[in-house]
Tab-separated table of C-alpha atoms and ligand atoms in Angstrom:
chain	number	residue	atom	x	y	z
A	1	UNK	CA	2.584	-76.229	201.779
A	2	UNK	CA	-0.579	-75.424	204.753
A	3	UNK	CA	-0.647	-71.634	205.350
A	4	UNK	CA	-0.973	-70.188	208.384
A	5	UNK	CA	-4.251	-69.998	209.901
A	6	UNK	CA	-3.980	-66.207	209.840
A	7	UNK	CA	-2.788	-65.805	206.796
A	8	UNK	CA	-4.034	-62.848	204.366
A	9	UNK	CA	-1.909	-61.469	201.790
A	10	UNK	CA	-1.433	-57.790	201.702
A	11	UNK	CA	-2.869	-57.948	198.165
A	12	UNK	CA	-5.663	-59.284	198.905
A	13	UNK	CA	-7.334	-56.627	201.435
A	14	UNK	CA	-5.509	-53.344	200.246
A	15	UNK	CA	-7.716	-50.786	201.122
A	16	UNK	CA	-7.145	-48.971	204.880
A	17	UNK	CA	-9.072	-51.019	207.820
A	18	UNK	CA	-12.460	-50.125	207.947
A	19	UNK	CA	-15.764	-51.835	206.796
A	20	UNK	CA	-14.753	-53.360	203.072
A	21	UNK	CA	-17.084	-51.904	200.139
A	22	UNK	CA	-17.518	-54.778	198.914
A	23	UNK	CA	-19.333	-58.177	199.799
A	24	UNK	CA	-17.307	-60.235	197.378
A	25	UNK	CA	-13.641	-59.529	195.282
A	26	UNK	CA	-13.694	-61.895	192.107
A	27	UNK	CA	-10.585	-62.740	190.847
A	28	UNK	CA	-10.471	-64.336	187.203
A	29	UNK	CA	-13.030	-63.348	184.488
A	30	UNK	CA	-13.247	-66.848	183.069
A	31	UNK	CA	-16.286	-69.305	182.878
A	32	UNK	CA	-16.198	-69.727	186.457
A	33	UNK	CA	-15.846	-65.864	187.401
A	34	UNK	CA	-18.377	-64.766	185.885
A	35	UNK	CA	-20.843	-67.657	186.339
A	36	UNK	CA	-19.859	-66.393	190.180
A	37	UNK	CA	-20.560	-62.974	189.789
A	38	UNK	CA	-24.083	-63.286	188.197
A	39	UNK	CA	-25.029	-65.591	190.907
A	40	UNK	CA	-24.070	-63.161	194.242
A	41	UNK	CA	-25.695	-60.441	192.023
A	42	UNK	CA	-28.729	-62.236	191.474
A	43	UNK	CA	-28.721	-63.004	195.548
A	44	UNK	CA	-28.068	-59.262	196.244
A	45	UNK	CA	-24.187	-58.997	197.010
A	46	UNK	CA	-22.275	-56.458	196.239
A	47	UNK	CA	-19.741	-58.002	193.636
A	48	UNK	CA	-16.162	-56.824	191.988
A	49	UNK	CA	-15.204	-58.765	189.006
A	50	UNK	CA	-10.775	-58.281	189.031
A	51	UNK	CA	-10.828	-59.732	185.231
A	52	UNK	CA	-7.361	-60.053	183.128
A	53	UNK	CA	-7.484	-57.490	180.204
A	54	UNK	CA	-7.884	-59.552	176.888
A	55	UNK	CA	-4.531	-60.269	175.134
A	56	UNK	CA	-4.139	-59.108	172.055
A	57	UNK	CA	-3.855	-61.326	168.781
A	58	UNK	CA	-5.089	-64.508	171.045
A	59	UNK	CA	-7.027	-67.091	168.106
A	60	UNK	CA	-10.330	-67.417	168.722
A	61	UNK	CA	-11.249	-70.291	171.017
A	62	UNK	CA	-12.972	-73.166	168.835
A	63	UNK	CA	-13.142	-75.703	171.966
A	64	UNK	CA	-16.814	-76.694	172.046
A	65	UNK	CA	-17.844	-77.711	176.014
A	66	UNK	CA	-20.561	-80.560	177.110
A	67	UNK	CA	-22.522	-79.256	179.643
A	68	UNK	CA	-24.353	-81.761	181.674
A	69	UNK	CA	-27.969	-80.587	183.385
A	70	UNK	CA	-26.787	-79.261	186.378
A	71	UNK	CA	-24.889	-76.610	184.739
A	72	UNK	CA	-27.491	-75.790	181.894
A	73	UNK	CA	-29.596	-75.559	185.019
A	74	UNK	CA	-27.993	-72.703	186.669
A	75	UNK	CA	-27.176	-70.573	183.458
A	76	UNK	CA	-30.778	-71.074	182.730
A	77	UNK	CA	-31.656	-68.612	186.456
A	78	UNK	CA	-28.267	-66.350	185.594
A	79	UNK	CA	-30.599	-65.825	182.228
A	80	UNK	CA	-27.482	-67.071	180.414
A	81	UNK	CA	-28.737	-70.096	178.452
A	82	UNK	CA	-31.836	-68.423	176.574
A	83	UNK	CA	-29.248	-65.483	175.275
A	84	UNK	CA	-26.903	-68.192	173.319
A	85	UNK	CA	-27.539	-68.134	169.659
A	86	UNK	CA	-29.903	-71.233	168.715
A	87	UNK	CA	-26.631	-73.053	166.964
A	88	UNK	CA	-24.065	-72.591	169.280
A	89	UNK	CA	-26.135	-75.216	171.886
A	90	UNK	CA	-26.802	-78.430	170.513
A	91	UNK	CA	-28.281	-81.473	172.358
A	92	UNK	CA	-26.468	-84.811	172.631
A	93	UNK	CA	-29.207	-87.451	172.728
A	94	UNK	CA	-26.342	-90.760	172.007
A	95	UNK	CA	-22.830	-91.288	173.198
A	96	UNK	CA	-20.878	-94.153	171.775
A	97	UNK	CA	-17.649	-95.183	173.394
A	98	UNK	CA	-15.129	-97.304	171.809
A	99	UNK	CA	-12.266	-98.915	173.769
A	100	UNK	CA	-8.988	-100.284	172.049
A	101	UNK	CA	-10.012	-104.507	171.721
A	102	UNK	CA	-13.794	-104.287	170.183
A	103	UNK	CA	-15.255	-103.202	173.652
A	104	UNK	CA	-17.837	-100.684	173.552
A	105	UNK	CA	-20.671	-98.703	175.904
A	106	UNK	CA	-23.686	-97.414	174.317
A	107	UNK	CA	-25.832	-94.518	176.396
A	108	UNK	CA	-29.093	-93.511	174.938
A	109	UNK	CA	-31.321	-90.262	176.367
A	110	UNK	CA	-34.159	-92.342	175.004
A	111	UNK	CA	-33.476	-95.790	176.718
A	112	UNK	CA	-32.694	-93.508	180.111
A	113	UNK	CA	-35.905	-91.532	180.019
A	114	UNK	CA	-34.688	-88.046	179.839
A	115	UNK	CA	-34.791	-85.446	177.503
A	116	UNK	CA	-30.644	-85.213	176.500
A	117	UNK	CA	-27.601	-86.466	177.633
A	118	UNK	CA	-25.589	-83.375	177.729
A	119	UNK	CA	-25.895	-80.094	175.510
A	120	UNK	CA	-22.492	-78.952	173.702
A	121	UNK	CA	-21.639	-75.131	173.934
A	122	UNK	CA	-19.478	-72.966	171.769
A	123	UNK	CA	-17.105	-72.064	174.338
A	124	UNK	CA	-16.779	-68.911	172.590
A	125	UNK	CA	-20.079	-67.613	172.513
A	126	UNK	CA	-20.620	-68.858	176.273
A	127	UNK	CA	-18.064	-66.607	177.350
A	128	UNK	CA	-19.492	-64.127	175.580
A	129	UNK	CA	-23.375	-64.387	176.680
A	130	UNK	CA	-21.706	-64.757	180.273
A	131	UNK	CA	-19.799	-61.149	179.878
A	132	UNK	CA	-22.932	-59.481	178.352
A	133	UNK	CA	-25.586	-61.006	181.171
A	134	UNK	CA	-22.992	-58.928	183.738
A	135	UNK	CA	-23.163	-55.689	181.894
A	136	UNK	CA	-26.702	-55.520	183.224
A	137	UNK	CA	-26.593	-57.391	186.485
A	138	UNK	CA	-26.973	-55.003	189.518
A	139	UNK	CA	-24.654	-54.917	192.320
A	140	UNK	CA	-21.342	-56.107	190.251
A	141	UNK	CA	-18.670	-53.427	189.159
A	142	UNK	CA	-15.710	-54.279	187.081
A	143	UNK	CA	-12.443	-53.665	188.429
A	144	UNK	CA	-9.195	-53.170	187.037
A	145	UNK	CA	-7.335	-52.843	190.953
A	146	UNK	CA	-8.409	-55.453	193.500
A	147	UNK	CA	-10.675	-53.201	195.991
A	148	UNK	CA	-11.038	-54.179	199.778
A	149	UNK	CA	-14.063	-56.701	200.438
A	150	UNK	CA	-15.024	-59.556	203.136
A	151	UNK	CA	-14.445	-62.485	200.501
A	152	UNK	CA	-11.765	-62.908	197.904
A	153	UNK	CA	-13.097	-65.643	195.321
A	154	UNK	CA	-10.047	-66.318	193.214
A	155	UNK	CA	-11.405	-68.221	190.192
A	156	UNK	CA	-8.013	-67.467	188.092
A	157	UNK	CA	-7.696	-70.989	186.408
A	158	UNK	CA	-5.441	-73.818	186.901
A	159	UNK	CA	-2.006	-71.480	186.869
A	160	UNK	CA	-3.425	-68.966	189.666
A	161	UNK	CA	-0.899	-66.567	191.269
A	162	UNK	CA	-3.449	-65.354	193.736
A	163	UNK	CA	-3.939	-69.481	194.956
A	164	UNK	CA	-0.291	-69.860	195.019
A	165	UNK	CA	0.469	-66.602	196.789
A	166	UNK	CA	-1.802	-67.582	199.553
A	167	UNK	CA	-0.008	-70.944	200.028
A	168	UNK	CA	-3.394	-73.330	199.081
A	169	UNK	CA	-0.962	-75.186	197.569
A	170	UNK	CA	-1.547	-77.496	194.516
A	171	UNK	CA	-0.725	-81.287	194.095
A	172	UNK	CA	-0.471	-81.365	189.918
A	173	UNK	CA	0.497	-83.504	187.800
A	174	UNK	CA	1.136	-83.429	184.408
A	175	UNK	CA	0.218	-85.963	181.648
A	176	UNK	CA	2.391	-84.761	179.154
A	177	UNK	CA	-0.260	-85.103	176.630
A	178	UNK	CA	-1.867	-82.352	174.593
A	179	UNK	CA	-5.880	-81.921	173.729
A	180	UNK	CA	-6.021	-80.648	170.179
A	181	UNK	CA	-9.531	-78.674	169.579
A	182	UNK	CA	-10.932	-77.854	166.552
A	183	UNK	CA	-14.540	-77.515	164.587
A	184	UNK	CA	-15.224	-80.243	162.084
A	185	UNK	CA	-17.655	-81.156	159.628
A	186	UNK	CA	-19.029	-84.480	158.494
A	187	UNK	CA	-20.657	-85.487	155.169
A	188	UNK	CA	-23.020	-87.509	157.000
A	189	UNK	CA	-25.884	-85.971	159.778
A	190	UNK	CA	-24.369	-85.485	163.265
A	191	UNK	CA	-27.916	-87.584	165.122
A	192	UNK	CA	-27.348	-85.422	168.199
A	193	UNK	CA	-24.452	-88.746	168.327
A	194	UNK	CA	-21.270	-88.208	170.406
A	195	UNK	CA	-18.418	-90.439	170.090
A	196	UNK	CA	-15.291	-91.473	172.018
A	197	UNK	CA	-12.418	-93.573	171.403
A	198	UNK	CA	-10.761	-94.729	174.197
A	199	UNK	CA	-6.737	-96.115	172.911
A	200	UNK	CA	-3.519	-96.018	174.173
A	201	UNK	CA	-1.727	-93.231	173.537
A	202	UNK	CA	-4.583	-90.925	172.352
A	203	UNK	CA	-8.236	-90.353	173.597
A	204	UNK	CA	-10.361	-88.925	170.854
A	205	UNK	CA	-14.068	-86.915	170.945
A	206	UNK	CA	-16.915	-86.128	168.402
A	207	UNK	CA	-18.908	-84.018	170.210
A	208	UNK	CA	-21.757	-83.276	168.204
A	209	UNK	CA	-22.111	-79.328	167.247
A	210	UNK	CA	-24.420	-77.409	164.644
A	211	UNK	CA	-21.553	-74.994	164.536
A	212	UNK	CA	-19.838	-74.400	161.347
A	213	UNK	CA	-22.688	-76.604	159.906
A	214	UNK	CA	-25.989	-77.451	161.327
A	215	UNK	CA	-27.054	-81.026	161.662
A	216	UNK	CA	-23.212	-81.953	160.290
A	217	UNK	CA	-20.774	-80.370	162.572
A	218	UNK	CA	-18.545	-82.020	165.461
A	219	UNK	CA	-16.338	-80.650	167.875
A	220	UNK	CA	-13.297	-82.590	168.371
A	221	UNK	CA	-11.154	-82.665	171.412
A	222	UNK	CA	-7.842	-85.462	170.416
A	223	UNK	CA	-5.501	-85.567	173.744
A	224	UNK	CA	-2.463	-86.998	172.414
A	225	UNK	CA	1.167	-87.073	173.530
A	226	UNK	CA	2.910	-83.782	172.957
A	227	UNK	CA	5.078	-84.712	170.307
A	228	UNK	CA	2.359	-86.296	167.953
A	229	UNK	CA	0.348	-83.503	169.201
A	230	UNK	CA	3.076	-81.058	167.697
A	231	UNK	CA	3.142	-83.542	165.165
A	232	UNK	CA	-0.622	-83.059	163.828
A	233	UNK	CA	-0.652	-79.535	164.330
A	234	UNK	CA	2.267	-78.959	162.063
A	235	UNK	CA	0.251	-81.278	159.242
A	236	UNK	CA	-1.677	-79.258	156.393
A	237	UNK	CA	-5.433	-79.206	156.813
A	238	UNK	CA	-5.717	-82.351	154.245
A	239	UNK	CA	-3.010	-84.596	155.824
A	240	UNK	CA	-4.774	-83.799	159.380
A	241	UNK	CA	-8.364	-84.780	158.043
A	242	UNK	CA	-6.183	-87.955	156.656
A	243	UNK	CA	-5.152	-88.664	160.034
A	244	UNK	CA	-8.437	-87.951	161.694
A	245	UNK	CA	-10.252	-90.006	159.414
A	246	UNK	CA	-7.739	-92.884	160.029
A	247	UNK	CA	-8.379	-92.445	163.957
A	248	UNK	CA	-12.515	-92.738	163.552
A	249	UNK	CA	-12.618	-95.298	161.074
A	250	UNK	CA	-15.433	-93.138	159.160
A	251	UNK	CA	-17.810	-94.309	162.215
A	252	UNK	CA	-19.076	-90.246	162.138
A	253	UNK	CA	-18.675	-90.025	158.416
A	254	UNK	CA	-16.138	-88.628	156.366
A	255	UNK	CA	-14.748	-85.624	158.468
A	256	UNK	CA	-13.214	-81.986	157.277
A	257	UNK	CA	-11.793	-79.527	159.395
A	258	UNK	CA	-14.358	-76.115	159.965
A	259	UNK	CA	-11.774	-74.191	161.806
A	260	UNK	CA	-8.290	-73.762	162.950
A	261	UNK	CA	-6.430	-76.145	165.533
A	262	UNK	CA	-5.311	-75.250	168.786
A	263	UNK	CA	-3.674	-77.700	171.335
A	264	UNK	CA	-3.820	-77.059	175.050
A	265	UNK	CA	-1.376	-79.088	177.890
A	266	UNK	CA	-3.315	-81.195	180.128
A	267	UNK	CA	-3.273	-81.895	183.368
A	268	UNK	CA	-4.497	-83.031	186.596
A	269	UNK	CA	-4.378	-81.752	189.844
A	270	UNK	CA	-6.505	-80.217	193.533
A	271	UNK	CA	-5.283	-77.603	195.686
A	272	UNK	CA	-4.818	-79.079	198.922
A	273	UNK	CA	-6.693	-76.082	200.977
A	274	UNK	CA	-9.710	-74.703	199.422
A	275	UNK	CA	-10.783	-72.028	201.759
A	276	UNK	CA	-9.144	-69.401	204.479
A	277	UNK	CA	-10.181	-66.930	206.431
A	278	UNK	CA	-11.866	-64.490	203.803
A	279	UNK	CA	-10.644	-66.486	201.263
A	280	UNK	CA	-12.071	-69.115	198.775
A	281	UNK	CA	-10.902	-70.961	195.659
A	282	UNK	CA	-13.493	-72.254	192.704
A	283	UNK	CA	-13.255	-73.976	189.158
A	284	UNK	CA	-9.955	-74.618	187.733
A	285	UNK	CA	-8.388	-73.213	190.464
A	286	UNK	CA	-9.292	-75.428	192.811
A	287	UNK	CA	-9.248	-78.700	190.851
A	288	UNK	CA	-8.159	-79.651	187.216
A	289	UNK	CA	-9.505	-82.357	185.519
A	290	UNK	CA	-8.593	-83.956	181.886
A	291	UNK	CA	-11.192	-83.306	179.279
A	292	UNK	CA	-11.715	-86.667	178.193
A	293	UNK	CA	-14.948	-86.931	180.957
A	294	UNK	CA	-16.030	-83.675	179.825
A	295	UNK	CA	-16.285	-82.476	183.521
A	296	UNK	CA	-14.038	-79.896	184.470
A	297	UNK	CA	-16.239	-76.531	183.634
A	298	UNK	CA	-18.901	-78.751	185.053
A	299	UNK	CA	-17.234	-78.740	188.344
A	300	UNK	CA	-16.663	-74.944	188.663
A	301	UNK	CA	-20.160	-74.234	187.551
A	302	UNK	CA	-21.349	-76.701	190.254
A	303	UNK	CA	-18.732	-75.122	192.629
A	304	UNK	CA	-20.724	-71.557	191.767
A	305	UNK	CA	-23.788	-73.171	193.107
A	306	UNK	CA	-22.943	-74.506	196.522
A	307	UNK	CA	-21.105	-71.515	197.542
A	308	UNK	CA	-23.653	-68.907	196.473
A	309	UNK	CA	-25.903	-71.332	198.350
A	310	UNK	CA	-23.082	-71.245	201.570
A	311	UNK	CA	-23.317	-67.562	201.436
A	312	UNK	CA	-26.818	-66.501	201.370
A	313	UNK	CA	-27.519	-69.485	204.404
A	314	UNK	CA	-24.954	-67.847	206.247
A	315	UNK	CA	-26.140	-64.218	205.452
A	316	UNK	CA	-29.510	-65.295	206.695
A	317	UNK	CA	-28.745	-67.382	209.625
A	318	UNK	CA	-26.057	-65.019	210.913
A	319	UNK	CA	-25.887	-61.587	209.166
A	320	UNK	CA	-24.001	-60.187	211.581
A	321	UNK	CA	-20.846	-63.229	210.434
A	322	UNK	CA	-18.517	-61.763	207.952
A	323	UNK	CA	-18.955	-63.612	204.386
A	324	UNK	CA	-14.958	-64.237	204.709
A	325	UNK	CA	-15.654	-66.752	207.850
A	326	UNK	CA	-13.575	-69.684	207.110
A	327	UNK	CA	-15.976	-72.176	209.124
A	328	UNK	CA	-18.856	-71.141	207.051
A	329	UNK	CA	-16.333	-71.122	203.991
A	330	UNK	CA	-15.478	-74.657	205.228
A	331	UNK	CA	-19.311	-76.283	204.559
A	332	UNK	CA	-18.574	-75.682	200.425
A	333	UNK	CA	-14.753	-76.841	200.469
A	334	UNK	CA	-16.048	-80.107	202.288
A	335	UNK	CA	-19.427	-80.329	199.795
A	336	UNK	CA	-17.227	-79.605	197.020
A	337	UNK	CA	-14.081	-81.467	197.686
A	338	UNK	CA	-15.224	-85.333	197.644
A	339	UNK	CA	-16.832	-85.008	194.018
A	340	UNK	CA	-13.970	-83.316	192.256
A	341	UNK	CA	-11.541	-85.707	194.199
A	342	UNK	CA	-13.839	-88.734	192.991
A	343	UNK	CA	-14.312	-87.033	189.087
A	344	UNK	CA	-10.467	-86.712	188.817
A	345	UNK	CA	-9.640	-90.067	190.387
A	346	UNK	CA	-11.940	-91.566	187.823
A	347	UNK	CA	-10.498	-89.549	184.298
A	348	UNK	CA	-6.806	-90.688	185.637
A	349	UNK	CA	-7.957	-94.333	186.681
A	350	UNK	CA	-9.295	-94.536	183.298
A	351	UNK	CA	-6.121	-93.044	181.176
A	352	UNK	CA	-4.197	-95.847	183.638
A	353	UNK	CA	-6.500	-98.587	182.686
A	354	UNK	CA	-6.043	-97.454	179.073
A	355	UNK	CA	-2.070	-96.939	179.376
A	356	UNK	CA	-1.387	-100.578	180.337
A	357	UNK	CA	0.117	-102.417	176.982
A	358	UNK	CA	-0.415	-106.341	178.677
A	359	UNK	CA	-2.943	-108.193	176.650
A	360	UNK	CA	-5.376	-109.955	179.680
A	361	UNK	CA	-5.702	-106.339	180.931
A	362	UNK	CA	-6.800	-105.061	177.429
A	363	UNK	CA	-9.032	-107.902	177.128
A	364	UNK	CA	-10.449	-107.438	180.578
A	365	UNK	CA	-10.768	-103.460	180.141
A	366	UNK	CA	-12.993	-104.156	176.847
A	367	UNK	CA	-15.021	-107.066	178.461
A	368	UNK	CA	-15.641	-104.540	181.558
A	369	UNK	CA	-16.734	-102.009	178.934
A	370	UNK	CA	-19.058	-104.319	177.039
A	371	UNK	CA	-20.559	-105.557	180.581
A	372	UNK	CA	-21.347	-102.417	181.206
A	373	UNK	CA	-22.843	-101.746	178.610
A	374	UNK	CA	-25.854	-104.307	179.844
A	375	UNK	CA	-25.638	-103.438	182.508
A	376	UNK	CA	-28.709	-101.180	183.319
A	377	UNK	CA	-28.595	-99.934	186.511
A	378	UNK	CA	-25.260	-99.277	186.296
A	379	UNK	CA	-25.567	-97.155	183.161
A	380	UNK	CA	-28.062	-95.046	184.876
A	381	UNK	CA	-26.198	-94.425	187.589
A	382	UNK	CA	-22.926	-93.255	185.482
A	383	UNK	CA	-25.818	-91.201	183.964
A	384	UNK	CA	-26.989	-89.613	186.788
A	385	UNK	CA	-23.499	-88.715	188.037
A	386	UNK	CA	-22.736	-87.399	184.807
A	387	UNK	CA	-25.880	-85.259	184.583
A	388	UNK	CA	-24.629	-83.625	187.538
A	389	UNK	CA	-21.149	-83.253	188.534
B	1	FAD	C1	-9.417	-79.089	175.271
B	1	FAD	C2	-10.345	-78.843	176.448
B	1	FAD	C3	-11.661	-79.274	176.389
B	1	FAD	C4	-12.514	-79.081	177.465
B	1	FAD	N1	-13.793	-79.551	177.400
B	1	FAD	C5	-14.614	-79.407	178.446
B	1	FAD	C6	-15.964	-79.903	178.393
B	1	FAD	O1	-16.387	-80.506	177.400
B	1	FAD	N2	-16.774	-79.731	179.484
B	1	FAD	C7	-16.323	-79.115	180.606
B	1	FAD	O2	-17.106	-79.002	181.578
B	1	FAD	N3	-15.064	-78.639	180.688
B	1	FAD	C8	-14.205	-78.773	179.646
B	1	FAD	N4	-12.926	-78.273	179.715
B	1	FAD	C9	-12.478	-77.629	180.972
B	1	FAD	C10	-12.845	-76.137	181.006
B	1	FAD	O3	-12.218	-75.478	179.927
B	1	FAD	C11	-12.353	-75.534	182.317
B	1	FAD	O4	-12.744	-76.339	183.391
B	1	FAD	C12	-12.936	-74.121	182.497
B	1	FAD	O5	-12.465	-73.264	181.488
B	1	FAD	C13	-12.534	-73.570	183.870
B	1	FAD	O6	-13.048	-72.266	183.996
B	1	FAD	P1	-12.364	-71.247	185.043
B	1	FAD	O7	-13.157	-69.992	184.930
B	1	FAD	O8	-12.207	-71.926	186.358
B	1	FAD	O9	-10.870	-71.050	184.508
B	1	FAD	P2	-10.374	-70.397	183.140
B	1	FAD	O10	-11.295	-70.737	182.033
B	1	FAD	O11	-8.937	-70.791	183.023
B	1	FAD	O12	-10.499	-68.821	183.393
B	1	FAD	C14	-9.639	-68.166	184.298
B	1	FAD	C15	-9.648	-66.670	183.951
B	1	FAD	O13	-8.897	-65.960	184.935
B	1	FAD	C16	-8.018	-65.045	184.292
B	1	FAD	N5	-6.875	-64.779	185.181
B	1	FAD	C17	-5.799	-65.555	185.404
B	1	FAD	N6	-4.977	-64.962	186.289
B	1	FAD	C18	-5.551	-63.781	186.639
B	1	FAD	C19	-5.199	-62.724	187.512
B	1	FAD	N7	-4.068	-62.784	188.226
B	1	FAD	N8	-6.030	-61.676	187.647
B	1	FAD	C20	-7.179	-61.617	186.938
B	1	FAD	N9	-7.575	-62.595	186.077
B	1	FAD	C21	-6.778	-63.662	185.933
B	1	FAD	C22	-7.644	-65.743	182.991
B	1	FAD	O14	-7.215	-64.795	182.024
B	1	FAD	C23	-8.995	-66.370	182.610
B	1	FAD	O15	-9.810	-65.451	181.928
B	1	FAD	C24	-12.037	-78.457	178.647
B	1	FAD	C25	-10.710	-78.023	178.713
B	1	FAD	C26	-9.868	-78.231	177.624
B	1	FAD	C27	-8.433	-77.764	177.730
């Protein structure tokens, strides 16, 4: 469904008319929010942060994210990265990729000539570095009524009311699969070596973390149909390190679990507008991604960038433009709408390729894998994307 070019939900602007107190209304106090915030702070707007109050009794979140460089980049200026706790970052120099018939893709920081592949992040402990940079960035109040301002950013997350209330409308589907998360740890040393299995049903992810144990922790992300999902959950600890072990094959050493599990539904999916007048959609919100590429936090941090960049262009080309302009707002949907449409197409061509049971296709997936592989140009250039969503 296409709004109306005029449209602007009560809600949105519900202070009397009048020049708006604020530069820019943040909706969602996620990742992505807040990443937002600290960035128009940092660039001198005047910034309200509308964040969900915490719900009670909600288990602690033990999913561990890989950040590529772009993103360790930009929470490096928002004064973000140096504040996380030296073991809740750890750098991911190897990734090993497994496909279902012996095909495999090796990627090597060394071999590409730079410094890491990715860095993993306790999710947990991003969050929280991201909430206490805010409490001393100038310019941003935290709000607990939307307040009247010349741009609503609504960063709410892939179920946003706000997005659906102004008719973006969002094309989603979903995969019917689960991604079980949980901390791990390995008799044998971690290497700063991440691994993937890529199999039909499941996808499976050692990403490798100093958190519960340094030099032997993983995190594990296992997307699985729901009903196995539902299935492992409901296992006791042992029979799910049985079944984990199983999956790996040992190839990361024998593996324990260092924390709860906790499943999430996955799916894919874009909202078809991404900007309005005085309107503007980012992260989650605006595109979801599956988890097996690692990518989607990736995006919304990368979606932070270009339109803090939009605004403070605009601002200085033509300060006397309102920041809720929908052609200026236009220049980041179009930057940011080709490489979350081409990340996304990629994660679901992939699960495709992987679904298919016939036998050439299997063999041809894992010979594609393996030519990859030595391939060398073409491994740097997956790198580079990757590096930089
Ligand atoms: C298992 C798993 C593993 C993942 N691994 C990775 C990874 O390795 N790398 C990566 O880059 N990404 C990864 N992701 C994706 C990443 O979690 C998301 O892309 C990221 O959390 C999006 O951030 P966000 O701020 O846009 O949305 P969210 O994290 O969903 O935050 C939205 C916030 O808005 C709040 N909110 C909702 N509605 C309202 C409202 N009406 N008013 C106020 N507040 C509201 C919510 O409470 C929430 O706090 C993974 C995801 C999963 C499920």
């Amino acid at each position: 469904m296409t709004a109306p070019f005029s449209f602007a939900p009560p809600a949105l602007n519900p202070a009397a008319p009048g020049s708006p107190t604020l530069d820019v209304l943040i909706r969602g106090g996620g990742p992505v929010g807040m990443g937002l915030a600290l960035a128009l702070s940092r660039d001198g707007l005047r910034v309200g942060l509308l964040a969900a109050a915490p719900k009670k009794d909600t288990p602690p979140d033990v999913r561990t994210y890989a950040l590529n460089a772009g993103s360790v980049a930009l929470l490096g200026e928002l004064r973000v990265w140096d504040a996380l706790p030296e073991d809740a970052r750890t750098a991911v120099h190897d990734m090993r990729i497994h496909g279902d018939g012996g095909g495999a893709i090796e990627f090597s920081a060394w071999q590409q000539g730079i410094g890491e592949l990715a860095w993993i992040v306790d999710a947990a402990a991003l969050e929280h570095a991201l909430g206490e940079a805010l409490r001393y960035a100038p310019h941003v109040q935290r709000l607990t009524q939307p307040v009247a301002a010349s741009l609503t950013a609504v960063c709410e997350g892939k179920d946003s009311a706000t997005r659906d209330a102004l008719g973006a409308g969002f094309e989603s589907f979903a995969y019917g699969h689960h991604g079980i998360a949980a901390r791990l740890v390995s008799d044998t040393p971690h290497h700063g070596t991440a691994w993937q299995w890529f199999r039909h049903p499941d996808v499976l992810a050692l990403l490798p973390f100093d958190r519960p144990q340094v030099d032997h922790g993983f995190g594990l992300v296992w997307s699985q149909p729901q009903a196995e999902a539902e299935r492992l959950l409901a296992l006791s600890d042992a029979e799910f390190e049985a079944a984990l072990n199983e999956a790996t094959g040992g190839a990361a050493g024998t593996l324990r679990l260092g924390s709860p599990r906790s499943a999430w539904p996955l799916r894919v999916g874009q909202a078809q507008r991404w900007c309005g007048p005085g309107w503007v959609l980012l992260g989650d919100t605006a595109h979801a991604v599956h988890p097996l590429a690692g990518q989607g936090l990736n995006l919304g941090l990368a979606d932070v960038r270009a339109l803090a960049r939009v605004l403070v262009e605009a601002r200085r080309t033509s300060p006397w433009k309102s920041l809720g302009d929908e052609r200026t707002l236009r220049r980041y949907a179009r930057e940011r709408s080709t490489p979350t449409r081409a990340m996304s197409g990629l994660t679901d061509g992939l699960l495709h390729l992987f679904a298919q049971p016939s036998a050439p296709l299997k063999e041809l997936r894992n010979h594609g894998m393996t030519l990859v592989h030595h391939l060398g140009p073409l491994k740097r250039w997956l790198t580079a994307r990757a590096l930089d969503a």
